[in-house]
Every structure is written in structure tokens, then in C-alpha cells.
Amino acid sequence: MKLKGRLTEHGARLLWKNFLPTIEKFGKTCQVLLGTDEVHFVQTSLNTDGVHVTARFATETLFDPDSYRCQSKHFNLIAFQVEVGLLLRVLKGAAATNADLVDVKLTMRQVAGPAGEPHSKPFLSFTATGASTTVVQDVPISKPYTASEVQSLVGAKDGGSFCPAYVDVVPALGAAQAIVDRLKAVDDTAMLAIGRGGDAHVLVQTSSVALGAQLRDLPVYPHTAYDPEAADRSKSVSDQLQGLLDSGKAVSVHIQLKQLSRVLHASLFTEPAQVLCGISEGGGHVHIMHVFRDPHREDAYDDNVTLTFKLPVRDG
């Protein structure tokens, strides 16, 4: 098993400034899956309170292609678990010292056991080289995953199929964040409905109060899912929602508001061009995707970086 590479300046910045702070909001640990073409940071229910998080990077985004080596007996895939805060601290430290180069490698170190006996432990070793300084820091990781554990993580990273329809929340992101935060003070669970006419509804109902909000005219993806006649705007918001649900032009589920709030506020770190929100076929989960601009082309999206969230649903 061999892993080494030199982080690109862009890749290191994406990790310490955007993605690792986001991942840390959902759990203290994450699972890392490295391959020859892609690197994934994955959080499952083992790492979070139920939200499934996957950050995917093309290897050339994070690593200089000439320096990157990832070799193992299992399809050249390597996986392990790591504390997000430790990883973040090392990369922030390298940035703070204006390191010109940051090299990473998987290594084994001899450390003292509970009774003082030496044993080998795996680490990610970071070497940050600047104009006049070289700093080496080791981040402890779990034992590298077995072949079966790697395969389980490969399945977990994909997170299932796409939803039939998504709305892009970015045009109303500030309003959505404020609405969810306000509703969170009323109850911990809300109904979320996504309509093919570009509507998103969030509704809290308790024994003493019913409070909700509608976000209208949001972009719908794919474009073939858009139905401009889906909602009758002459009716009240509650009647519009009921009509959409009755006609099958909207679907609804119940979710934890604190989880939805955390995902919406994650955009403050990642700065996506789109935040696509959909409900899976059959209503098994809510799927939210952050889509990013291509850093080299203003009119294109970046296929090399994605961030997705799966929110579990609750009984209504």
C-alpha cells in the first residue's frame, strides 16, 4: 500500500477554507477514500447525527498529477477514518506560514502502547516547505480499511440515484435560511414539499400552531421536470400546496429542521453556484447538491468538485 502526493495550491485552499470546515459542522470524524482518479470525503451515520455527506474531488484538483501515487492490492483504493479538526489544523497552519509546497504521504510510525511497548500506527504525514522553513506534522488515522470495508465505503459514497426533480434554492437562499431558522424555534420537525412548478414549501404544525412559508419561481432541474402550469396562483398558498400534492406535481416528506438548517448554512463556506434540493423517488430521503462554478470558465460548472447531502426523513 502506497499513498503520496503534493497538494495543489487550489486543492489545499478548497480543503482548509471551504470543505473541511463544512464537513466538521456535521461530525468530528470523516472517512477518506482515495483512488487513482477521485478522492472522496464521506460521512455516514457513523460520523454524523444521520446526515450523509459526500465531498468528491478529481485527483488533479487536490494533487499535482506528476506527484500523486495511490497503490493498493484492492483496485488501488485506500480508505481510512480521520479527525477532521486535526486535518484542518495542519492545512490551516501550512497556509498561515505561507508554505510553497505541501507534500502528503501515508506512513507508519512506532509509538508506545499503554504498557510502554512499541507498536506501529498509521499516520498521514504532511511536510510543508516554505522559503526558510520546513514543518513536518503527522495526523493519526485509523487502520487502513480492509477490502470489504473499502467496498462498503465505495457503495456509501454514491448515495443512491438522483431525484426526479430538483429546485435551485440559491435565488432565495437567504430567505430559506431565515425561514428554517425561525421554524426551528417552533418545532424540531417540518414538512418539506418540492413542486415541479418551482415551489418549495416548509411547514411546521403543532397542537397549538401552524406556521409555514413558500419559496416561489425557483429554477427546476432537469428542465424536462418543469411544469409551468403546476400551481394555481389564484389560490391561497395552502390550497396551492394541497393541489400540487393531490395532482402528483409535488412530493413531501418530514425532516429535522436542524439538519436542513445546517445544510443550508453550509453554503456560507462552500459558496456554490447552485444548491439543488430534491426528494427521492418514494420519499426515502432529501437530496441536496452543491454545484460549483468552473474556476477557469465563468459560464461553466465544475465537474471536478461536488458536495452532496442526504437527509433522512421522519414519520409525519
PDB file of C-alpha atoms in Angstrom:
ATOM      1  CA  MET A   1       0.000   0.000   0.000  1.00  0.00           C
ATOM      2  CA  LYS A   2       1.430   3.355  -1.052  1.00  0.00           C
ATOM      3  CA  LEU A   3       0.000   6.860  -0.906  1.00  0.00           C
ATOM      4  CA  LYS A   4       1.827  10.101  -1.557  1.00  0.00           C
ATOM      5  CA  GLY A   5       1.292  13.358  -3.394  1.00  0.00           C
ATOM      6  CA  ARG A   6       1.831  17.095  -3.437  1.00  0.00           C
ATOM      7  CA  LEU A   7      -1.249  19.213  -2.817  1.00  0.00           C
ATOM      8  CA  THR A   8      -2.060  21.853  -5.396  1.00  0.00           C
ATOM      9  CA  GLU A   9      -2.458  25.381  -4.068  1.00  0.00           C
ATOM     10  CA  HIS A  10      -6.077  25.401  -5.249  1.00  0.00           C
ATOM     11  CA  GLY A  11      -6.778  21.992  -3.707  1.00  0.00           C
ATOM     12  CA  ALA A  12      -5.282  22.875  -0.334  1.00  0.00           C
ATOM     13  CA  ARG A  13      -7.325  26.089  -0.227  1.00  0.00           C
ATOM     14  CA  LEU A  14     -10.531  24.240  -1.114  1.00  0.00           C
ATOM     15  CA  LEU A  15      -9.927  21.847   1.767  1.00  0.00           C
ATOM     16  CA  TRP A  16      -8.988  24.228   4.591  1.00  0.00           C
ATOM     17  CA  LYS A  17     -11.141  27.186   3.593  1.00  0.00           C
ATOM     18  CA  ASN A  18     -14.289  25.584   2.177  1.00  0.00           C
ATOM     19  CA  PHE A  19     -14.815  21.863   2.560  1.00  0.00           C
ATOM     20  CA  LEU A  20     -13.222  20.694   5.812  1.00  0.00           C
ATOM     21  CA  PRO A  21     -14.968  23.436   7.863  1.00  0.00           C
ATOM     22  CA  THR A  22     -18.243  22.315   6.267  1.00  0.00           C
ATOM     23  CA  ILE A  23     -17.621  18.642   6.986  1.00  0.00           C
ATOM     24  CA  GLU A  24     -16.655  19.446  10.576  1.00  0.00           C
ATOM     25  CA  LYS A  25     -20.090  21.031  11.118  1.00  0.00           C
ATOM     26  CA  PHE A  26     -21.661  17.596  10.632  1.00  0.00           C
ATOM     27  CA  GLY A  27     -19.268  15.441  12.641  1.00  0.00           C
ATOM     28  CA  LYS A  28     -15.815  15.337  14.212  1.00  0.00           C
ATOM     29  CA  THR A  29     -14.631  12.467  12.025  1.00  0.00           C
ATOM     30  CA  CYS A  30     -14.900  11.550   8.365  1.00  0.00           C
ATOM     31  CA  GLN A  31     -13.922   8.676   6.124  1.00  0.00           C
ATOM     32  CA  VAL A  32     -11.489   9.297   3.291  1.00  0.00           C
ATOM     33  CA  LEU A  33     -11.487   7.203   0.118  1.00  0.00           C
ATOM     34  CA  LEU A  34      -8.596   7.725  -2.280  1.00  0.00           C
ATOM     35  CA  GLY A  35      -8.273   6.240  -5.751  1.00  0.00           C
ATOM     36  CA  THR A  36      -6.326   6.900  -8.902  1.00  0.00           C
ATOM     37  CA  ASP A  37      -8.986   9.239 -10.346  1.00  0.00           C
ATOM     38  CA  GLU A  38     -11.018  10.599  -7.429  1.00  0.00           C
ATOM     39  CA  VAL A  39     -10.789  11.440  -3.733  1.00  0.00           C
ATOM     40  CA  HIS A  40     -13.892  11.311  -1.522  1.00  0.00           C
ATOM     41  CA  PHE A  41     -14.523  12.617   1.969  1.00  0.00           C
ATOM     42  CA  VAL A  42     -17.535  10.709   3.283  1.00  0.00           C
ATOM     43  CA  GLN A  43     -19.606  10.996   6.441  1.00  0.00           C
ATOM     44  CA  THR A  44     -22.267   8.399   7.152  1.00  0.00           C
ATOM     45  CA  SER A  45     -24.425   7.854  10.231  1.00  0.00           C
ATOM     46  CA  LEU A  46     -21.221   6.530  11.844  1.00  0.00           C
ATOM     47  CA  ASN A  47     -19.867  10.091  11.762  1.00  0.00           C
ATOM     48  CA  THR A  48     -22.969  12.325  11.952  1.00  0.00           C
ATOM     49  CA  ASP A  49     -26.423  12.562  13.525  1.00  0.00           C
ATOM     50  CA  GLY A  50     -27.912  10.959  10.422  1.00  0.00           C
ATOM     51  CA  VAL A  51     -26.978  13.285   7.553  1.00  0.00           C
ATOM     52  CA  HIS A  52     -24.948  11.603   4.805  1.00  0.00           C
ATOM     53  CA  VAL A  53     -22.224  13.902   3.424  1.00  0.00           C
ATOM     54  CA  THR A  54     -20.012  13.250   0.392  1.00  0.00           C
ATOM     55  CA  ALA A  55     -17.392  15.632  -0.991  1.00  0.00           C
ATOM     56  CA  ARG A  56     -15.844  14.445  -4.260  1.00  0.00           C
ATOM     57  CA  PHE A  57     -12.709  15.792  -5.936  1.00  0.00           C
ATOM     58  CA  ALA A  58     -10.909  14.777  -9.089  1.00  0.00           C
ATOM     59  CA  THR A  59      -7.394  13.829  -8.006  1.00  0.00           C
ATOM     60  CA  GLU A  60      -5.859  16.514 -10.234  1.00  0.00           C
ATOM     61  CA  THR A  61      -7.843  19.130  -8.314  1.00  0.00           C
ATOM     62  CA  LEU A  62      -6.230  18.180  -4.999  1.00  0.00           C
ATOM     63  CA  PHE A  63      -2.873  16.780  -6.110  1.00  0.00           C
ATOM     64  CA  ASP A  64      -0.190  17.558  -8.645  1.00  0.00           C
ATOM     65  CA  PRO A  65      -0.665  14.678 -11.132  1.00  0.00           C
ATOM     66  CA  ASP A  66       3.069  14.057 -11.516  1.00  0.00           C
ATOM     67  CA  SER A  67       3.498  13.563  -7.768  1.00  0.00           C
ATOM     68  CA  TYR A  68       0.389  11.535  -6.926  1.00  0.00           C
ATOM     69  CA  ARG A  69       0.631   7.809  -6.236  1.00  0.00           C
ATOM     70  CA  CYS A  70      -2.181   5.693  -4.810  1.00  0.00           C
ATOM     71  CA  GLN A  71      -1.493   1.971  -4.888  1.00  0.00           C
ATOM     72  CA  SER A  72      -3.096  -0.947  -3.081  1.00  0.00           C
ATOM     73  CA  LYS A  73      -3.993  -4.558  -3.723  1.00  0.00           C
ATOM     74  CA  HIS A  74      -7.699  -3.665  -3.882  1.00  0.00           C
ATOM     75  CA  PHE A  75      -8.149  -1.762  -7.163  1.00  0.00           C
ATOM     76  CA  ASN A  76      -5.653   0.869  -5.979  1.00  0.00           C
ATOM     77  CA  LEU A  77      -8.179   2.143  -3.447  1.00  0.00           C
ATOM     78  CA  ILE A  78      -7.161   3.267   0.048  1.00  0.00           C
ATOM     79  CA  ALA A  79      -9.589   4.265   2.799  1.00  0.00           C
ATOM     80  CA  PHE A  80      -9.387   5.252   6.442  1.00  0.00           C
ATOM     81  CA  GLN A  81     -11.039   7.426   9.087  1.00  0.00           C
ATOM     82  CA  VAL A  82      -9.571  10.687  10.392  1.00  0.00           C
ATOM     83  CA  GLU A  83     -10.432  13.517  12.772  1.00  0.00           C
ATOM     84  CA  VAL A  84     -11.488  16.472  10.643  1.00  0.00           C
ATOM     85  CA  GLY A  85     -10.202  19.060  13.116  1.00  0.00           C
ATOM     86  CA  LEU A  86      -6.660  17.666  13.056  1.00  0.00           C
ATOM     87  CA  LEU A  87      -6.579  17.667   9.265  1.00  0.00           C
ATOM     88  CA  LEU A  88      -7.944  21.196   9.173  1.00  0.00           C
ATOM     89  CA  ARG A  89      -5.404  22.456  11.715  1.00  0.00           C
ATOM     90  CA  VAL A  90      -2.449  21.123   9.719  1.00  0.00           C
ATOM     91  CA  LEU A  91      -3.628  22.626   6.418  1.00  0.00           C
ATOM     92  CA  LYS A  92      -4.504  25.960   8.028  1.00  0.00           C
ATOM     93  CA  GLY A  93      -1.076  26.010   9.638  1.00  0.00           C
ATOM     94  CA  ALA A  94       0.633  25.429   6.302  1.00  0.00           C
ATOM     95  CA  ALA A  95      -1.363  28.285   4.768  1.00  0.00           C
ATOM     96  CA  ALA A  96      -0.584  30.598   7.697  1.00  0.00           C
ATOM     97  CA  THR A  97       3.163  30.030   7.290  1.00  0.00           C
ATOM     98  CA  ASN A  98       2.933  30.691   3.534  1.00  0.00           C
ATOM     99  CA  ALA A  99       4.224  27.240   2.668  1.00  0.00           C
ATOM    100  CA  ASP A 100       5.095  26.941  -1.012  1.00  0.00           C
ATOM    101  CA  LEU A 101       4.740  23.156  -1.086  1.00  0.00           C
ATOM    102  CA  VAL A 102       2.681  20.699   0.963  1.00  0.00           C
ATOM    103  CA  ASP A 103       3.541  17.028   0.491  1.00  0.00           C
ATOM    104  CA  VAL A 104       1.388  14.238   1.917  1.00  0.00           C
ATOM    105  CA  LYS A 105       2.189  10.578   2.415  1.00  0.00           C
ATOM    106  CA  LEU A 106       0.817   7.585   4.271  1.00  0.00           C
ATOM    107  CA  THR A 107       3.371   6.321   6.757  1.00  0.00           C
ATOM    108  CA  MET A 108       3.738   4.002   9.741  1.00  0.00           C
ATOM    109  CA  ARG A 109       5.333   5.217  12.967  1.00  0.00           C
ATOM    110  CA  GLN A 110       6.471   3.333  16.033  1.00  0.00           C
ATOM    111  CA  VAL A 111       4.547   4.615  19.052  1.00  0.00           C
ATOM    112  CA  ALA A 112       4.399   3.477  22.652  1.00  0.00           C
ATOM    113  CA  GLY A 113       1.426   1.360  23.679  1.00  0.00           C
ATOM    114  CA  PRO A 114      -0.473   1.525  27.004  1.00  0.00           C
ATOM    115  CA  ALA A 115       2.184  -0.536  28.742  1.00  0.00           C
ATOM    116  CA  GLY A 116       5.070   1.203  27.005  1.00  0.00           C
ATOM    117  CA  GLU A 117       5.542  -1.489  24.379  1.00  0.00           C
ATOM    118  CA  PRO A 118       6.226  -0.175  20.847  1.00  0.00           C
ATOM    119  CA  HIS A 119       3.757  -0.812  18.048  1.00  0.00           C
ATOM    120  CA  SER A 120       3.168   0.546  14.553  1.00  0.00           C
ATOM    121  CA  LYS A 121       0.460   3.132  13.951  1.00  0.00           C
ATOM    122  CA  PRO A 122      -0.626   4.715  10.633  1.00  0.00           C
ATOM    123  CA  PHE A 123      -0.349   8.461  10.047  1.00  0.00           C
ATOM    124  CA  LEU A 124      -0.821  10.967   7.271  1.00  0.00           C
ATOM    125  CA  SER A 125       2.471  12.839   7.248  1.00  0.00           C
ATOM    126  CA  PHE A 126       2.397  16.435   5.970  1.00  0.00           C
ATOM    127  CA  THR A 127       5.595  18.248   5.004  1.00  0.00           C
ATOM    128  CA  ALA A 128       5.074  21.984   4.497  1.00  0.00           C
ATOM    129  CA  THR A 129       8.043  23.656   2.833  1.00  0.00           C
ATOM    130  CA  GLY A 130       8.491  27.420   2.720  1.00  0.00           C
ATOM    131  CA  ALA A 131      11.251  29.815   1.750  1.00  0.00           C
ATOM    132  CA  SER A 132      13.142  29.303   5.001  1.00  0.00           C
ATOM    133  CA  THR A 133      11.232  26.642   6.952  1.00  0.00           C
ATOM    134  CA  THR A 134      10.158  23.025   6.669  1.00  0.00           C
ATOM    135  CA  VAL A 135       7.488  21.754   9.049  1.00  0.00           C
ATOM    136  CA  VAL A 136       6.536  18.080   9.331  1.00  0.00           C
ATOM    137  CA  GLN A 137       3.278  17.170  11.071  1.00  0.00           C
ATOM    138  CA  ASP A 138       1.735  13.732  11.448  1.00  0.00           C
ATOM    139  CA  VAL A 139      -2.034  13.265  11.626  1.00  0.00           C
ATOM    140  CA  PRO A 140      -3.116   9.946  13.179  1.00  0.00           C
ATOM    141  CA  ILE A 141      -5.614   7.933  11.164  1.00  0.00           C
ATOM    142  CA  SER A 142      -7.478   4.692  11.677  1.00  0.00           C
ATOM    143  CA  LYS A 143      -6.085   1.421  10.457  1.00  0.00           C
ATOM    144  CA  PRO A 144      -6.497   1.413   6.661  1.00  0.00           C
ATOM    145  CA  TYR A 145      -9.742  -0.272   5.674  1.00  0.00           C
ATOM    146  CA  THR A 146      -9.883  -3.891   4.614  1.00  0.00           C
ATOM    147  CA  ALA A 147     -11.049  -4.764   1.099  1.00  0.00           C
ATOM    148  CA  SER A 148     -14.613  -5.384   2.301  1.00  0.00           C
ATOM    149  CA  GLU A 149     -14.657  -2.113   4.255  1.00  0.00           C
ATOM    150  CA  VAL A 150     -13.394  -0.256   1.192  1.00  0.00           C
ATOM    151  CA  GLN A 151     -16.174  -1.748  -0.916  1.00  0.00           C
ATOM    152  CA  SER A 152     -18.778  -0.720   1.658  1.00  0.00           C
ATOM    153  CA  LEU A 153     -17.467   2.841   1.528  1.00  0.00           C
ATOM    154  CA  VAL A 154     -17.466   2.792  -2.283  1.00  0.00           C
ATOM    155  CA  GLY A 155     -21.171   1.964  -2.121  1.00  0.00           C
ATOM    156  CA  ALA A 156     -21.836   4.571   0.561  1.00  0.00           C
ATOM    157  CA  LYS A 157     -20.148   7.428  -1.307  1.00  0.00           C
ATOM    158  CA  ASP A 158     -22.557   7.256  -4.239  1.00  0.00           C
ATOM    159  CA  GLY A 159     -25.591   7.868  -2.057  1.00  0.00           C
ATOM    160  CA  GLY A 160     -28.200   6.413  -4.397  1.00  0.00           C
ATOM    161  CA  SER A 161     -29.826   7.666  -7.581  1.00  0.00           C
ATOM    162  CA  PHE A 162     -30.833  11.197  -8.495  1.00  0.00           C
ATOM    163  CA  CYS A 163     -34.264  12.583  -7.664  1.00  0.00           C
ATOM    164  CA  PRO A 164     -36.964  13.085 -10.322  1.00  0.00           C
ATOM    165  CA  ALA A 165     -36.908  16.867  -9.808  1.00  0.00           C
ATOM    166  CA  TYR A 166     -34.808  19.483  -8.032  1.00  0.00           C
ATOM    167  CA  VAL A 167     -35.293  23.163  -7.283  1.00  0.00           C
ATOM    168  CA  ASP A 168     -32.316  25.514  -7.080  1.00  0.00           C
ATOM    169  CA  VAL A 169     -32.570  27.344  -3.755  1.00  0.00           C
ATOM    170  CA  VAL A 170     -29.765  29.851  -4.460  1.00  0.00           C
ATOM    171  CA  PRO A 171     -32.064  32.668  -5.723  1.00  0.00           C
ATOM    172  CA  ALA A 172     -33.854  32.582  -2.346  1.00  0.00           C
ATOM    173  CA  LEU A 173     -31.069  31.162  -0.178  1.00  0.00           C
ATOM    174  CA  GLY A 174     -31.030  33.965   2.395  1.00  0.00           C
ATOM    175  CA  ALA A 175     -34.799  33.755   2.805  1.00  0.00           C
ATOM    176  CA  ALA A 176     -34.662  29.960   3.060  1.00  0.00           C
ATOM    177  CA  GLN A 177     -32.020  30.113   5.797  1.00  0.00           C
ATOM    178  CA  ALA A 178     -34.030  32.672   7.770  1.00  0.00           C
ATOM    179  CA  ILE A 179     -37.295  30.738   7.376  1.00  0.00           C
ATOM    180  CA  VAL A 180     -35.808  27.444   8.514  1.00  0.00           C
ATOM    181  CA  ASP A 181     -34.078  29.075  11.485  1.00  0.00           C
ATOM    182  CA  ARG A 182     -37.350  30.708  12.531  1.00  0.00           C
ATOM    183  CA  LEU A 183     -39.334  27.480  12.203  1.00  0.00           C
ATOM    184  CA  LYS A 184     -36.642  25.611  14.129  1.00  0.00           C
ATOM    185  CA  ALA A 185     -37.613  27.661  17.183  1.00  0.00           C
ATOM    186  CA  VAL A 186     -41.205  26.398  16.898  1.00  0.00           C
ATOM    187  CA  ASP A 187     -40.624  22.659  16.424  1.00  0.00           C
ATOM    188  CA  ASP A 188     -37.827  20.275  15.510  1.00  0.00           C
ATOM    189  CA  THR A 189     -39.646  18.642  12.578  1.00  0.00           C
ATOM    190  CA  ALA A 190     -41.192  20.175   9.461  1.00  0.00           C
ATOM    191  CA  MET A 191     -42.836  19.087   6.250  1.00  0.00           C
ATOM    192  CA  LEU A 192     -40.773  19.899   3.161  1.00  0.00           C
ATOM    193  CA  ALA A 193     -42.518  19.870  -0.220  1.00  0.00           C
ATOM    194  CA  ILE A 194     -40.887  20.319  -3.632  1.00  0.00           C
ATOM    195  CA  GLY A 195     -43.089  21.199  -6.620  1.00  0.00           C
ATOM    196  CA  ARG A 196     -42.390  20.892 -10.325  1.00  0.00           C
ATOM    197  CA  GLY A 197     -43.507  24.470 -10.869  1.00  0.00           C
ATOM    198  CA  GLY A 198     -40.524  25.773  -8.892  1.00  0.00           C
ATOM    199  CA  ASP A 199     -42.121  25.891  -5.442  1.00  0.00           C
ATOM    200  CA  ALA A 200     -40.602  24.817  -2.147  1.00  0.00           C
ATOM    201  CA  HIS A 201     -42.808  24.721   0.950  1.00  0.00           C
ATOM    202  CA  VAL A 202     -41.708  24.324   4.569  1.00  0.00           C
ATOM    203  CA  LEU A 203     -44.466  23.812   7.123  1.00  0.00           C
ATOM    204  CA  VAL A 204     -44.484  23.247  10.879  1.00  0.00           C
ATOM    205  CA  GLN A 205     -47.648  22.029  12.573  1.00  0.00           C
ATOM    206  CA  THR A 206     -48.036  21.509  16.309  1.00  0.00           C
ATOM    207  CA  SER A 207     -51.085  21.158  18.530  1.00  0.00           C
ATOM    208  CA  SER A 208     -51.165  24.925  19.008  1.00  0.00           C
ATOM    209  CA  VAL A 209     -49.695  26.484  15.864  1.00  0.00           C
ATOM    210  CA  ALA A 210     -49.284  26.007  12.128  1.00  0.00           C
ATOM    211  CA  LEU A 211     -46.556  28.068  10.506  1.00  0.00           C
ATOM    212  CA  GLY A 212     -45.083  27.766   7.053  1.00  0.00           C
ATOM    213  CA  ALA A 213     -43.505  29.515   4.106  1.00  0.00           C
ATOM    214  CA  GLN A 214     -43.436  29.198   0.338  1.00  0.00           C
ATOM    215  CA  LEU A 215     -40.473  29.908  -1.934  1.00  0.00           C
ATOM    216  CA  ARG A 216     -41.768  30.551  -5.450  1.00  0.00           C
ATOM    217  CA  ASP A 217     -40.437  30.516  -9.003  1.00  0.00           C
ATOM    218  CA  LEU A 218     -37.224  28.656  -8.249  1.00  0.00           C
ATOM    219  CA  PRO A 219     -35.355  27.114 -11.206  1.00  0.00           C
ATOM    220  CA  VAL A 220     -36.270  23.445 -11.733  1.00  0.00           C
ATOM    221  CA  TYR A 221     -33.846  20.724 -12.869  1.00  0.00           C
ATOM    222  CA  PRO A 222     -33.804  18.782 -15.052  1.00  0.00           C
ATOM    223  CA  HIS A 223     -35.631  21.179 -17.353  1.00  0.00           C
ATOM    224  CA  THR A 224     -37.887  18.356 -18.532  1.00  0.00           C
ATOM    225  CA  ALA A 225     -39.300  18.121 -14.992  1.00  0.00           C
ATOM    226  CA  TYR A 226     -40.505  21.735 -15.039  1.00  0.00           C
ATOM    227  CA  ASP A 227     -44.266  22.281 -15.274  1.00  0.00           C
ATOM    228  CA  PRO A 228     -45.163  25.996 -15.531  1.00  0.00           C
ATOM    229  CA  GLU A 229     -48.853  25.193 -15.006  1.00  0.00           C
ATOM    230  CA  ALA A 230     -48.268  23.143 -11.861  1.00  0.00           C
ATOM    231  CA  ALA A 231     -49.572  25.708  -9.353  1.00  0.00           C
ATOM    232  CA  ASP A 232     -52.723  27.816  -9.497  1.00  0.00           C
ATOM    233  CA  ARG A 233     -51.512  31.197  -8.214  1.00  0.00           C
ATOM    234  CA  SER A 234     -55.076  32.463  -7.789  1.00  0.00           C
ATOM    235  CA  LYS A 235     -55.485  30.156  -4.794  1.00  0.00           C
ATOM    236  CA  SER A 236     -54.108  30.514  -1.276  1.00  0.00           C
ATOM    237  CA  VAL A 237     -50.666  29.091  -0.532  1.00  0.00           C
ATOM    238  CA  SER A 238     -52.130  26.185   1.446  1.00  0.00           C
ATOM    239  CA  ASP A 239     -54.571  25.377  -1.373  1.00  0.00           C
ATOM    240  CA  GLN A 240     -51.754  25.604  -3.928  1.00  0.00           C
ATOM    241  CA  LEU A 241     -49.725  23.100  -1.929  1.00  0.00           C
ATOM    242  CA  GLN A 242     -52.629  20.718  -1.485  1.00  0.00           C
ATOM    243  CA  GLY A 243     -53.418  20.912  -5.191  1.00  0.00           C
ATOM    244  CA  LEU A 244     -49.816  20.140  -6.104  1.00  0.00           C
ATOM    245  CA  LEU A 245     -49.725  17.144  -3.773  1.00  0.00           C
ATOM    246  CA  ASP A 246     -53.101  15.845  -4.975  1.00  0.00           C
ATOM    247  CA  SER A 247     -52.054  16.104  -8.633  1.00  0.00           C
ATOM    248  CA  GLY A 248     -48.679  14.454  -8.057  1.00  0.00           C
ATOM    249  CA  LYS A 249     -46.848  17.604  -9.169  1.00  0.00           C
ATOM    250  CA  ALA A 250     -45.201  17.920  -5.764  1.00  0.00           C
ATOM    251  CA  VAL A 251     -43.895  15.474  -3.188  1.00  0.00           C
ATOM    252  CA  SER A 252     -43.457  15.994   0.530  1.00  0.00           C
ATOM    253  CA  VAL A 253     -41.576  14.452   3.436  1.00  0.00           C
ATOM    254  CA  HIS A 254     -40.916  15.318   7.076  1.00  0.00           C
ATOM    255  CA  ILE A 255     -37.364  16.163   8.110  1.00  0.00           C
ATOM    256  CA  GLN A 256     -35.406  17.517  11.067  1.00  0.00           C
ATOM    257  CA  LEU A 257     -35.114  21.282  10.783  1.00  0.00           C
ATOM    258  CA  LYS A 258     -31.709  21.414  12.482  1.00  0.00           C
ATOM    259  CA  GLN A 259     -30.308  19.167   9.759  1.00  0.00           C
ATOM    260  CA  LEU A 260     -31.839  21.233   6.959  1.00  0.00           C
ATOM    261  CA  SER A 261     -30.563  24.423   8.591  1.00  0.00           C
ATOM    262  CA  ARG A 262     -27.035  23.047   8.829  1.00  0.00           C
ATOM    263  CA  VAL A 263     -27.031  22.081   5.145  1.00  0.00           C
ATOM    264  CA  LEU A 264     -28.365  25.463   4.007  1.00  0.00           C
ATOM    265  CA  HIS A 265     -25.823  27.348   6.112  1.00  0.00           C
ATOM    266  CA  ALA A 266     -23.006  25.173   4.727  1.00  0.00           C
ATOM    267  CA  SER A 267     -23.177  27.323   1.599  1.00  0.00           C
ATOM    268  CA  LEU A 268     -21.523  30.129   3.591  1.00  0.00           C
ATOM    269  CA  PHE A 269     -18.325  28.063   3.483  1.00  0.00           C
ATOM    270  CA  THR A 270     -18.572  26.390   0.088  1.00  0.00           C
ATOM    271  CA  GLU A 271     -20.069  29.280  -1.959  1.00  0.00           C
ATOM    272  CA  PRO A 272     -21.889  27.120  -4.531  1.00  0.00           C
ATOM    273  CA  ALA A 273     -23.369  28.413  -7.768  1.00  0.00           C
ATOM    274  CA  GLN A 274     -26.401  26.174  -7.235  1.00  0.00           C
ATOM    275  CA  VAL A 275     -27.986  24.437  -4.250  1.00  0.00           C
ATOM    276  CA  LEU A 276     -30.235  21.789  -5.762  1.00  0.00           C
ATOM    277  CA  CYS A 277     -32.846  20.296  -3.442  1.00  0.00           C
ATOM    278  CA  GLY A 278     -34.921  17.245  -4.329  1.00  0.00           C
ATOM    279  CA  ILE A 279     -36.893  14.416  -2.755  1.00  0.00           C
ATOM    280  CA  SER A 280     -36.016  10.889  -3.800  1.00  0.00           C
ATOM    281  CA  GLU A 281     -38.373   8.544  -5.614  1.00  0.00           C
ATOM    282  CA  GLY A 282     -40.576   7.051  -2.926  1.00  0.00           C
ATOM    283  CA  GLY A 283     -39.686   9.773  -0.415  1.00  0.00           C
ATOM    284  CA  GLY A 284     -36.825   7.884   1.211  1.00  0.00           C
ATOM    285  CA  HIS A 285     -34.573  10.916   1.705  1.00  0.00           C
ATOM    286  CA  VAL A 286     -33.954  14.542   0.778  1.00  0.00           C
ATOM    287  CA  HIS A 287     -31.035  15.017  -1.615  1.00  0.00           C
ATOM    288  CA  ILE A 288     -29.198  18.361  -1.679  1.00  0.00           C
ATOM    289  CA  MET A 289     -26.328  19.039  -4.073  1.00  0.00           C
ATOM    290  CA  HIS A 290     -23.895  21.943  -4.111  1.00  0.00           C
ATOM    291  CA  VAL A 291     -22.806  22.708  -7.674  1.00  0.00           C
ATOM    292  CA  PHE A 292     -19.770  24.915  -8.271  1.00  0.00           C
ATOM    293  CA  ARG A 293     -18.554  27.247 -10.978  1.00  0.00           C
ATOM    294  CA  ASP A 294     -15.604  26.152 -13.075  1.00  0.00           C
ATOM    295  CA  PRO A 295     -12.709  28.289 -11.771  1.00  0.00           C
ATOM    296  CA  HIS A 296     -11.386  28.621 -15.319  1.00  0.00           C
ATOM    297  CA  ARG A 297     -14.650  29.327 -17.189  1.00  0.00           C
ATOM    298  CA  GLU A 298     -17.321  31.657 -15.855  1.00  0.00           C
ATOM    299  CA  ASP A 299     -20.133  30.147 -17.941  1.00  0.00           C
ATOM    300  CA  ALA A 300     -19.491  26.506 -16.962  1.00  0.00           C
ATOM    301  CA  TYR A 301     -19.862  24.298 -13.910  1.00  0.00           C
ATOM    302  CA  ASP A 302     -17.007  22.390 -12.303  1.00  0.00           C
ATOM    303  CA  ASP A 303     -17.284  18.639 -12.923  1.00  0.00           C
ATOM    304  CA  ASN A 304     -14.216  18.018 -10.758  1.00  0.00           C
ATOM    305  CA  VAL A 305     -15.777  19.040  -7.431  1.00  0.00           C
ATOM    306  CA  THR A 306     -19.162  18.107  -5.937  1.00  0.00           C
ATOM    307  CA  LEU A 307     -20.714  18.188  -2.483  1.00  0.00           C
ATOM    308  CA  THR A 308     -23.878  16.251  -1.688  1.00  0.00           C
ATOM    309  CA  PHE A 309     -26.068  15.725   1.359  1.00  0.00           C
ATOM    310  CA  LYS A 310     -28.682  13.075   2.073  1.00  0.00           C
ATOM    311  CA  LEU A 311     -31.108  13.996   4.836  1.00  0.00           C
ATOM    312  CA  PRO A 312     -33.089  11.190   6.467  1.00  0.00           C
ATOM    313  CA  VAL A 313     -36.860  11.554   6.610  1.00  0.00           C
ATOM    314  CA  ARG A 314     -39.090  11.165   9.645  1.00  0.00           C
ATOM    315  CA  ASP A 315     -42.611   9.926  10.138  1.00  0.00           C
ATOM    316  CA  GLY A 316     -45.111  12.731   9.708  1.00  0.00           C
TER     317      GLY A 316
END
